[in-house]
Short mmCIF file of C-alpha atoms in Angstrom, two decimals:
data_model
loop_
_atom_site.label_atom_id
_atom_site.label_comp_id
_atom_site.label_asym_id
_atom_site.label_seq_id
_atom_site.Cartn_x
_atom_site.Cartn_y
_atom_site.Cartn_z
CA MET A 1 0.00 0.00 0.00
CA ARG A 2 1.27 3.46 -0.84
CA ARG A 3 2.44 5.41 2.18
CA ILE A 4 1.24 9.01 2.14
CA LYS A 5 2.31 10.08 5.58
CA ASN A 6 4.22 13.13 4.34
CA ASP A 7 1.29 14.70 2.49
CA PRO A 8 0.03 17.59 4.68
CA ASN A 9 -2.94 18.29 2.38
CA LEU A 10 -4.35 14.78 2.66
CA TYR A 11 -8.10 14.76 3.27
CA PHE A 12 -10.43 11.76 3.22
CA ASP A 13 -13.86 12.48 1.79
CA TYR A 14 -16.69 10.11 2.64
CA ARG A 15 -18.02 10.40 -0.93
CA ASP A 16 -14.75 9.11 -2.44
CA VAL A 17 -15.61 5.43 -2.13
CA LYS A 18 -12.81 4.27 -4.44
CA THR A 19 -10.14 5.70 -2.12
CA LEU A 20 -11.83 4.48 1.05
CA THR A 21 -12.08 0.89 -0.19
CA ARG A 22 -8.26 0.77 -0.44
CA TYR A 23 -8.14 1.02 3.36
CA ILE A 24 -10.67 -1.76 4.05
CA ASP A 25 -9.61 -5.42 4.18
CA ALA A 26 -11.44 -8.42 2.72
CA TYR A 27 -13.62 -8.76 5.82
CA GLY A 28 -14.75 -5.13 5.77
CA ARG A 29 -12.54 -3.98 8.62
CA ILE A 30 -10.50 -0.77 8.58
CA GLU A 31 -6.79 -1.45 8.13
CA PRO A 32 -4.58 -0.55 11.13
CA MET A 33 -2.01 2.24 11.13
CA SER A 34 0.81 -0.27 10.79
CA LYS A 35 -0.50 -1.32 7.37
CA THR A 36 -1.76 2.02 6.07
CA GLY A 37 1.29 4.02 7.09
CA LEU A 38 -0.84 7.00 8.05
CA THR A 39 -0.31 9.30 11.00
CA ALA A 40 -2.70 9.13 13.95
CA LYS A 41 -4.55 12.24 12.79
CA GLN A 42 -4.92 10.89 9.26
CA GLN A 43 -6.08 7.51 10.59
CA ARG A 44 -8.79 9.22 12.66
CA GLN A 45 -9.95 11.19 9.60
CA LEU A 46 -10.02 7.95 7.61
CA ARG A 47 -12.05 6.19 10.30
CA VAL A 48 -14.64 8.99 10.40
CA ALA A 49 -14.93 9.08 6.60
CA ILE A 50 -15.44 5.31 6.38
CA LYS A 51 -18.05 5.33 9.14
CA ARG A 52 -19.95 8.18 7.44
CA ALA A 53 -19.87 6.35 4.11
CA ARG A 54 -21.17 3.20 5.79
CA HIS A 55 -23.97 5.11 7.50
CA LEU A 56 -25.06 6.61 4.16
CA ALA A 57 -24.89 3.15 2.50
CA LEU A 58 -22.03 4.13 0.19
CA LEU A 59 -19.91 1.34 1.70
CA PRO A 60 -21.07 -1.99 3.13
CA PHE A 61 -20.58 -2.74 6.81
CA VAL A 62 -19.31 -6.25 5.95
CA ASN A 63 -18.21 -7.95 2.75
CA ASN A 64 -20.30 -10.94 1.76
CA GLY A 65 -17.82 -12.28 -0.74
#
């Protein structure tokens, strides 16, 4: 996975489903910081964006495949 820790302008948008799915594993769980390579602040922003997308049914809560 591409590490983007040094990008200060990084922002996760809940409507950008294609980007958010890169940070979700095969079981539908959010990848940990050790795998994503994000800072703690970026990981929190990612978590909030994924949870908002799930609440609005843009992303599934679990993968059925």
